[in-house]
Amino acid sequence: MPYGPEPETPGARHQVMFAAGIMILALAIPYMSDGFQQQIAVTLQASALAPFIAMQERLTDRRTRADEIDFLQSEMDSLVAVTSTLSALADENRGLRELLGLAERAGPRFLPATVLRPGTPGSESMFLVDVGANDGVAEGAPVVSARGLVGRILEVRERNAVGMDWTHPDFRASAMLVDGGMYGLVENVRGEFREEDRLLLNGTAYHEAIPPGSLVVTSGLAGLLPRGIPIGRIDATAEVQGSWRKSYWLRPMVDLGSVTHVLVETVAGGTDVADLWVAEPGVDPVSAAPTGAARVPGP
Amino acid sequence: MGRSWGTWVLVGGLVVAHFVLHLGLGFGRGAPDLLTIGLLLASREVGVGAAAAVGLAFGLLEDALGVLAFGANGVTMAAIGIVGAFMRDLFLGDSRLFVISYFFAGKWMRDLLHWLMIGEELRQPFAQEVLLQGIVAAAYAALVGIVLLSLTGRTGEQL
């Protein structure tokens, strides 16, 4: 039997002819008019490819929104940073204005100074001021802010001085009520944490009660500090010893964490500075608000 | 009949997955050419004419997304369909090596034909488009193809 190629079936021949027709059609498509090609593309895009195109559009929208959220987040962070900076500047500005008012009232007797905190171990409750002996500052000079007593100078150098604030364990100040009704000694009481440090008005008479909120100022006794510098307000009764002595917790007038600029008394100082902390209009000097503005009576 | 039905389900899934990855999610070259893999599988199931028609349809779907060289994908995929259907008469593939070679050669030929069809203005350099990227894409397609057949339990059968 002779060996030859397999006979073609009619179905196979039709398939080949169909394939040839498809190929001719495919080859003709690139040469069709642009309008017709576009019509085919649009039809396919609007039918078979529509779900995938819609998926891409949704994905693009989500990416755009995610980018917008990131952008808005960064904008908000920037605004928060700017706002917080402005808040700190506003606080400092307010403090400086208050101090400026006090300095104008005090005249040359008090020198403005910048407070520097060493921040090293063992230097807690201590600070440096950028005025010294050359400026007329002496040891023991009171350091005040617009709200009241900050501390006093311990050591004086030519161009700067070292002081202690009211949180120092050795801080003592003879004190009295702003109306002169009662005298005592203000001292620092250490808490378990530095934030718990408090001022205590000690040695007051047992038979006289002091209402909470009463302003306590320096009394000028013993000559260490001039009379009339606000120290704090009566907060609560701390201790009653027997039937002869009471002590009171004080709420300090000066928040030391916010003190950056102060006034330091010079050697030309006198014994009474009560007129420096005058009451502002509309402010109750005995209210709980720690404004430090109070009319202090003279000796 | 059951095998044929499963193949068409697989081909349909590959077409959908191809456009989801390339068009819907925008993966571009990061996604394998599942459309060509689907065409190479489909062309083993039908006659030459039907394979050409399927190829042309697949190609036109891709052409619809391109602004330039409309029809190049149609011609290319129709030719691949015809070659794939003819290959069934020449080779009875039931080994992994044949399947890998089939997918690799089919994808690389698709890239070569498309490069020839799109015209000189749009062509990238031959070495870059066909030799380098074409071979990488062909290897990628062959790998994905054999993995797909393994996952669907179709390895070892006559392709």
Coordinates of C-alpha atoms in Angstrom, one line a residue:
Chain A
M1 CA 0.0 0.0 0.0
P2 CA 1.5 3.3 -1.0
Y3 CA 2.4 5.8 1.8
G4 CA 0.9 9.2 1.4
P5 CA -0.6 12.2 3.3
E6 CA -3.8 11.8 5.3
P7 CA -6.8 12.7 3.3
E8 CA -8.3 16.1 4.4
T9 CA -11.8 16.0 5.8
P10 CA -14.4 18.6 4.8
G11 CA -14.5 19.9 8.4
A12 CA -10.7 20.5 8.5
R13 CA -10.9 22.2 5.2
H14 CA -13.6 24.5 6.5
Q15 CA -11.6 25.3 9.6
V16 CA -8.6 26.3 7.5
M17 CA -10.7 28.5 5.3
F18 CA -12.3 30.0 8.3
A19 CA -8.9 30.7 9.8
A20 CA -7.7 32.3 6.6
G21 CA -10.8 34.5 6.6
I22 CA -10.2 35.5 10.2
M23 CA -6.5 36.3 9.4
I24 CA -7.5 38.4 6.4
L25 CA -10.0 40.3 8.6
A26 CA -7.4 40.8 11.3
L27 CA -4.9 42.1 8.7
A28 CA -7.5 44.4 7.3
I29 CA -8.4 46.0 10.6
P30 CA -5.2 48.1 10.9
Y31 CA -6.0 49.6 7.5
M32 CA -9.6 50.5 8.3
S33 CA -10.6 54.1 8.9
D34 CA -9.8 55.7 12.2
G35 CA -13.4 56.3 12.9
F36 CA -14.3 52.6 12.4
Q37 CA -11.4 51.5 14.6
Q38 CA -12.5 54.0 17.2
Q39 CA -16.0 52.7 17.0
I40 CA -14.8 49.2 17.7
A41 CA -12.6 50.4 20.6
V42 CA -15.4 52.4 22.2
T43 CA -17.8 49.5 21.8
L44 CA -15.5 47.1 23.6
Q45 CA -14.6 49.6 26.2
A46 CA -18.3 50.2 27.0
S47 CA -19.1 46.5 27.1
A48 CA -16.6 43.7 27.8
L49 CA -13.9 46.0 29.3
A50 CA -16.3 48.3 31.2
P51 CA -16.1 46.4 34.6
F52 CA -12.3 46.5 34.5
I53 CA -12.2 50.2 33.5
A54 CA -14.6 51.0 36.3
M55 CA -12.4 49.0 38.7
Q56 CA -9.4 51.1 37.7
E57 CA -11.4 54.3 38.1
R58 CA -12.4 53.3 41.6
L59 CA -8.9 52.3 42.5
T60 CA -7.6 55.6 41.1
D61 CA -10.2 57.5 43.1
R62 CA -9.1 55.7 46.3
R63 CA -5.5 56.4 45.6
T64 CA -6.3 60.0 45.0
R65 CA -8.3 60.2 48.3
A66 CA -5.5 58.5 50.2
D67 CA -3.1 61.0 48.8
E68 CA -5.5 63.8 49.8
I69 CA -5.8 62.4 53.3
D70 CA -2.0 62.2 53.6
F71 CA -1.8 65.8 52.3
L72 CA -4.5 67.0 54.7
Q73 CA -2.9 65.1 57.6
S74 CA 0.5 66.7 56.9
E75 CA -1.2 70.1 56.6
M76 CA -3.0 69.5 59.9
D77 CA 0.3 68.5 61.6
S78 CA 1.9 71.6 60.3
L79 CA -0.9 73.8 61.5
V80 CA -0.8 72.1 64.9
A81 CA 2.9 72.7 65.1
V82 CA 2.5 76.4 64.1
T83 CA -0.4 76.8 66.6
S84 CA 1.5 75.2 69.5
T85 CA 4.5 77.4 68.7
L86 CA 2.2 80.5 68.6
S87 CA 0.7 79.4 71.9
A88 CA 4.1 79.3 73.5
L89 CA 5.0 82.6 72.0
A90 CA 1.7 84.1 73.2
D91 CA 2.4 82.9 76.7
E92 CA 5.9 84.3 76.7
N93 CA 4.6 87.5 75.2
R94 CA 2.0 87.8 78.0
G95 CA 4.6 87.1 80.7
L96 CA 7.0 89.7 79.2
R97 CA 4.2 92.3 79.1
E98 CA 3.4 91.6 82.7
L99 CA 7.0 91.8 83.6
L100 CA 7.4 95.0 81.6
G101 CA 4.5 96.6 83.6
L102 CA 6.2 95.6 86.8
A103 CA 9.5 96.8 85.7
E104 CA 8.0 100.2 84.8
R105 CA 6.5 100.5 88.2
A106 CA 9.7 99.3 89.9
G107 CA 12.0 101.7 88.1
P108 CA 15.8 101.2 88.4
R109 CA 15.4 99.4 91.7
F110 CA 14.8 96.1 89.9
L111 CA 16.8 94.8 87.0
P112 CA 15.3 92.6 84.3
A113 CA 17.1 89.3 83.8
T114 CA 16.8 86.1 81.9
V115 CA 16.6 82.8 83.9
L116 CA 18.7 79.9 82.9
R117 CA 18.2 76.4 84.3
P118 CA 21.3 74.3 84.3
G119 CA 19.3 71.1 84.2
T120 CA 22.1 69.0 85.6
P121 CA 21.7 66.5 88.5
G122 CA 21.9 68.3 91.8
S123 CA 21.0 71.7 90.3
E124 CA 17.3 71.3 90.8
S125 CA 15.7 74.4 92.4
M126 CA 18.7 76.5 91.3
F127 CA 18.9 79.0 88.5
L128 CA 21.2 81.4 86.9
V129 CA 20.4 85.0 86.1
D130 CA 22.4 87.1 83.6
V131 CA 22.9 90.0 86.0
G132 CA 25.6 90.1 88.6
A133 CA 27.7 92.2 90.9
N134 CA 28.6 94.6 88.1
D135 CA 24.9 95.4 87.8
G136 CA 24.4 96.0 91.5
V137 CA 23.0 92.6 92.5
A138 CA 23.8 91.4 96.0
E139 CA 23.5 88.1 97.8
G140 CA 20.0 87.5 99.2
A141 CA 18.3 89.8 96.7
P142 CA 14.8 88.8 95.9
V143 CA 14.0 87.5 92.5
V144 CA 10.4 88.3 91.4
S145 CA 8.1 87.9 88.4
A146 CA 5.0 89.8 87.6
R147 CA 3.0 87.3 89.7
G148 CA 5.2 87.3 92.8
L149 CA 8.2 85.8 94.5
V150 CA 10.4 83.4 92.5
G151 CA 13.2 83.0 95.0
R152 CA 16.4 84.8 96.0
I153 CA 20.0 85.2 95.0
L154 CA 22.5 82.9 96.8
E155 CA 25.8 83.6 95.1
V156 CA 26.8 86.7 93.1
R157 CA 29.5 86.7 90.4
E158 CA 30.6 89.7 88.3
R159 CA 28.3 89.2 85.4
N160 CA 25.8 86.6 86.6
A161 CA 24.3 85.2 89.8
V162 CA 23.0 81.9 91.2
G163 CA 19.7 81.9 92.9
M164 CA 17.3 79.4 94.5
D165 CA 13.6 79.3 93.9
W166 CA 10.9 78.5 96.4
T167 CA 11.2 74.7 95.8
H168 CA 14.7 74.7 97.4
P169 CA 14.7 72.9 100.8
D170 CA 16.5 75.9 102.3
F171 CA 13.9 78.4 101.1
R172 CA 12.4 80.4 104.0
A173 CA 10.5 83.7 103.9
S174 CA 8.9 85.6 106.7
A175 CA 5.3 86.2 105.6
M176 CA 2.1 87.8 106.5
L177 CA -1.5 88.0 105.2
V178 CA -1.9 90.8 102.8
D179 CA -3.9 92.8 105.3
G180 CA -1.3 92.4 108.0
G181 CA -3.6 90.3 110.1
M182 CA -1.4 87.4 110.8
Y183 CA 2.3 86.6 110.5
G184 CA 4.2 83.4 110.0
L185 CA 7.1 81.7 108.2
V186 CA 6.8 80.3 104.7
E187 CA 9.0 77.3 104.0
N188 CA 9.2 74.6 101.3
V189 CA 8.0 71.1 102.0
R190 CA 9.3 68.4 99.7
G191 CA 6.9 65.9 98.3
E192 CA 7.7 62.4 97.1
F193 CA 8.0 63.9 93.6
R194 CA 9.2 67.3 92.6
E195 CA 5.7 68.1 91.4
E196 CA 4.5 67.5 94.9
D197 CA 6.7 70.3 96.4
R198 CA 4.5 72.7 98.3
L199 CA 4.8 75.9 100.3
L200 CA 3.7 75.8 104.0
L201 CA 2.8 78.9 106.0
N202 CA 3.9 77.8 109.5
G203 CA 3.9 79.3 113.0
T204 CA 0.6 81.1 112.7
A205 CA -1.7 81.8 115.7
Y206 CA -4.1 79.0 116.6
H207 CA -7.0 81.0 117.5
E208 CA -7.3 82.9 114.2
A209 CA -8.5 81.0 111.1
I210 CA -7.4 82.1 107.7
P211 CA -10.0 81.8 104.9
P212 CA -8.8 79.9 101.9
G213 CA -7.7 82.1 99.0
S214 CA -6.2 84.7 101.3
L215 CA -3.1 86.3 99.8
V216 CA 0.2 85.8 101.6
V217 CA 3.0 88.2 101.0
T218 CA 6.5 88.8 102.4
S219 CA 6.5 90.6 105.7
G220 CA 9.9 92.2 105.5
L221 CA 10.8 91.0 109.0
A222 CA 14.5 90.0 109.5
G223 CA 15.4 92.2 106.6
L224 CA 16.0 89.3 104.2
L225 CA 13.2 90.1 101.8
P226 CA 11.4 93.4 101.3
R227 CA 7.8 93.7 102.4
G228 CA 4.9 93.1 100.1
I229 CA 6.0 90.5 97.5
P230 CA 3.2 88.0 96.9
I231 CA 4.1 84.4 97.8
G232 CA 0.9 82.5 97.5
R233 CA -2.7 82.0 98.5
I234 CA -4.0 79.9 101.4
D235 CA -5.1 76.6 100.1
A236 CA -6.0 74.4 103.1
T237 CA -5.1 73.8 106.7
A238 CA -2.0 71.6 106.8
E239 CA -1.5 70.7 110.4
V240 CA -2.8 71.7 113.9
Q241 CA -0.5 71.2 116.7
G242 CA -2.1 70.9 120.1
S243 CA -4.2 74.0 120.7
W244 CA -1.6 76.6 120.1
R245 CA -0.4 76.5 116.4
K246 CA -1.7 75.9 112.9
S247 CA 0.0 75.7 109.6
Y248 CA -1.5 76.1 106.1
W249 CA -0.7 74.9 102.6
L250 CA -0.1 77.7 100.2
R251 CA -0.8 77.7 96.5
P252 CA 2.3 79.5 95.0
M253 CA 1.7 82.6 93.0
V254 CA 4.5 81.7 90.6
D255 CA 4.5 78.7 88.4
L256 CA 8.3 78.1 88.1
G257 CA 8.0 76.1 84.9
S258 CA 6.9 79.1 83.0
V259 CA 9.4 81.6 84.4
T260 CA 11.9 82.7 81.8
H261 CA 12.3 86.4 82.6
V262 CA 12.5 87.9 86.1
L263 CA 13.3 91.1 88.0
V264 CA 16.2 91.1 90.4
E265 CA 16.5 93.7 93.2
T266 CA 19.6 95.8 93.3
V267 CA 21.6 97.0 96.3
A268 CA 19.7 100.3 96.0
G269 CA 16.6 98.6 97.2
G270 CA 14.4 99.7 100.2
T271 CA 12.2 97.7 102.6
D272 CA 8.8 98.0 101.0
V273 CA 7.7 97.0 97.5
A274 CA 4.0 96.6 98.2
D275 CA 3.1 99.2 95.6
L276 CA 4.5 97.2 92.8
W277 CA 1.8 94.6 92.8
V278 CA -1.2 96.7 92.4
A279 CA -4.7 95.4 91.8
E280 CA -5.8 95.5 88.2
P281 CA -9.3 96.9 87.5
G282 CA -12.0 94.3 87.9
V283 CA -9.8 91.7 89.6
D284 CA -10.5 90.6 93.1
P285 CA -7.2 90.4 94.9
V286 CA -8.4 87.6 97.1
S287 CA -9.9 85.5 94.4
A288 CA -8.6 82.1 93.6
A289 CA -7.2 83.3 90.3
P290 CA -3.4 83.4 90.8
T291 CA -2.9 86.8 89.2
G292 CA -0.6 88.0 91.8
A293 CA -2.1 91.5 91.5
A294 CA -3.0 92.7 94.9
R295 CA -2.9 96.0 96.8
V296 CA -0.4 95.4 99.6
P297 CA -0.7 97.7 102.6
G298 CA 2.3 99.6 103.8
P299 CA 4.1 99.0 107.0
Chain B
M1 CA -16.5 16.9 27.3
G2 CA -15.8 17.4 31.0
R3 CA -12.2 18.2 30.3
S4 CA -13.2 20.7 27.6
W5 CA -15.6 22.4 29.9
G6 CA -13.0 22.8 32.6
T7 CA -10.6 24.2 30.1
W8 CA -13.0 26.9 29.0
V9 CA -13.7 27.8 32.6
L10 CA -10.0 28.1 33.1
V11 CA -9.6 30.2 29.9
G12 CA -12.4 32.5 31.0
G13 CA -10.9 32.9 34.4
L14 CA -7.5 33.8 32.9
V15 CA -9.1 36.4 30.6
V16 CA -10.9 38.0 33.6
A17 CA -7.8 37.8 35.7
H18 CA -5.6 39.3 33.0
F19 CA -7.8 42.4 32.7
V20 CA -8.2 42.7 36.5
L21 CA -4.5 42.7 37.0
H22 CA -3.4 44.7 34.0
L23 CA -6.3 47.1 33.6
G24 CA -8.3 47.1 36.9
L25 CA -5.3 47.1 39.3
G26 CA -2.8 48.6 36.9
F27 CA 0.1 46.2 37.5
G28 CA 1.4 46.5 34.0
R29 CA 4.4 44.3 33.2
G30 CA 4.4 43.1 36.8
A31 CA 1.5 40.8 36.0
P32 CA 1.9 37.9 33.7
D33 CA 0.3 37.8 30.2
L34 CA -2.6 35.5 31.2
L35 CA -4.5 36.4 28.0
T36 CA -1.8 34.6 25.9
I37 CA -1.8 31.7 28.2
G38 CA -5.5 31.4 27.9
L39 CA -5.3 31.6 24.1
L40 CA -2.7 28.9 24.0
L41 CA -4.9 26.7 26.2
A42 CA -8.0 27.4 24.2
S43 CA -6.4 26.8 20.8
R44 CA -5.7 23.2 21.9
E45 CA -9.4 22.6 22.3
V46 CA -10.8 23.9 19.1
G47 CA -10.1 23.9 15.4
V48 CA -7.8 26.3 13.5
G49 CA -10.6 28.6 12.5
A50 CA -12.2 28.9 15.9
A51 CA -8.7 29.4 17.5
A52 CA -8.1 32.3 15.1
A53 CA -11.4 33.8 15.9
V54 CA -10.7 33.5 19.7
G55 CA -7.3 35.0 19.1
L56 CA -8.8 37.9 17.1
A57 CA -11.3 38.6 19.9
F58 CA -8.7 38.6 22.6
G59 CA -6.4 40.8 20.5
L60 CA -9.2 43.3 19.8
L61 CA -9.9 43.5 23.5
E62 CA -6.3 44.6 24.0
D63 CA -6.4 46.9 21.0
A64 CA -9.4 48.6 22.4
L65 CA -7.2 49.9 25.2
G66 CA -4.5 51.3 22.9
V67 CA -4.6 54.5 21.0
L68 CA -1.9 53.6 18.5
A69 CA -1.4 50.6 16.2
F70 CA -5.0 49.5 16.5
G71 CA -5.3 45.9 15.1
A72 CA -1.7 44.8 15.9
N73 CA -2.8 42.7 18.8
G74 CA -5.7 41.3 16.8
V75 CA -3.4 40.0 14.0
T76 CA -0.8 38.8 16.5
M77 CA -3.3 36.9 18.7
A78 CA -5.1 35.4 15.7
A79 CA -1.8 34.1 14.4
I80 CA -0.9 32.7 17.8
G81 CA -4.3 30.9 17.9
I82 CA -3.7 29.4 14.5
V83 CA -0.2 28.2 15.4
G84 CA -1.4 26.8 18.7
A85 CA -4.2 24.8 17.0
F86 CA -1.7 23.5 14.4
M87 CA 0.7 22.5 17.2
R88 CA -1.9 20.2 18.6
D89 CA -1.7 18.2 15.4
L90 CA 2.0 18.1 15.4
F91 CA 2.8 17.5 19.1
L92 CA 0.8 15.5 21.7
G93 CA 2.1 17.2 24.8
D94 CA 1.8 15.4 28.1
S95 CA 5.1 16.4 29.7
R96 CA 6.0 19.4 31.8
L97 CA 8.9 20.2 29.5
F98 CA 6.5 20.4 26.5
V99 CA 4.0 22.5 28.5
I100 CA 6.7 24.9 29.6
S101 CA 8.2 25.1 26.1
Y102 CA 4.8 25.6 24.6
F103 CA 3.9 28.5 26.8
F104 CA 7.4 30.0 26.5
A105 CA 7.5 29.8 22.7
G106 CA 3.9 31.0 22.3
K107 CA 4.4 34.1 24.5
W108 CA 7.8 35.0 23.0
M109 CA 6.3 34.6 19.5
R110 CA 3.4 36.8 20.5
D111 CA 5.8 39.5 21.5
L112 CA 7.9 39.1 18.3
L113 CA 4.8 39.3 16.1
H114 CA 3.5 42.3 18.0
W115 CA 6.8 44.0 17.6
L116 CA 6.7 43.4 13.9
M117 CA 3.1 44.6 13.6
I118 CA 3.2 47.9 15.5
G119 CA 5.3 49.7 12.9
E120 CA 8.7 51.4 13.1
E121 CA 7.5 54.6 14.8
L122 CA 6.3 52.8 17.9
R123 CA 8.9 50.0 18.1
Q124 CA 11.4 49.8 20.9
P125 CA 14.8 48.4 20.0
F126 CA 14.6 44.7 19.1
A127 CA 17.2 43.7 21.6
Q128 CA 15.4 45.4 24.4
E129 CA 11.8 44.6 23.5
V130 CA 12.0 41.1 22.1
L131 CA 15.2 39.6 23.2
L132 CA 15.4 40.9 26.8
Q133 CA 11.9 41.8 27.9
G134 CA 10.4 39.3 25.6
I135 CA 12.4 36.4 27.0
V136 CA 11.8 37.4 30.5
A137 CA 8.0 37.8 29.9
A138 CA 8.0 34.4 28.1
A139 CA 9.7 32.7 31.0
Y140 CA 7.3 34.4 33.4
A141 CA 4.3 33.2 31.3
A142 CA 5.7 29.7 31.1
L143 CA 6.2 29.6 34.9
V144 CA 2.7 30.9 35.6
G145 CA 1.2 28.5 33.0
I146 CA 2.8 25.4 34.5
V147 CA 1.8 26.5 38.0
L148 CA -1.8 27.1 36.9
L149 CA -2.0 23.7 35.3
S150 CA -0.5 22.1 38.4
L151 CA -3.0 23.9 40.6
T152 CA -5.9 22.8 38.4
G153 CA -4.6 19.2 38.4
R154 CA -4.0 19.2 34.6
T155 CA -0.3 18.3 34.5
G156 CA 0.4 14.9 33.1
E157 CA -2.7 15.0 30.9
Q158 CA -2.4 15.5 27.2
L159 CA -2.4 19.2 26.5

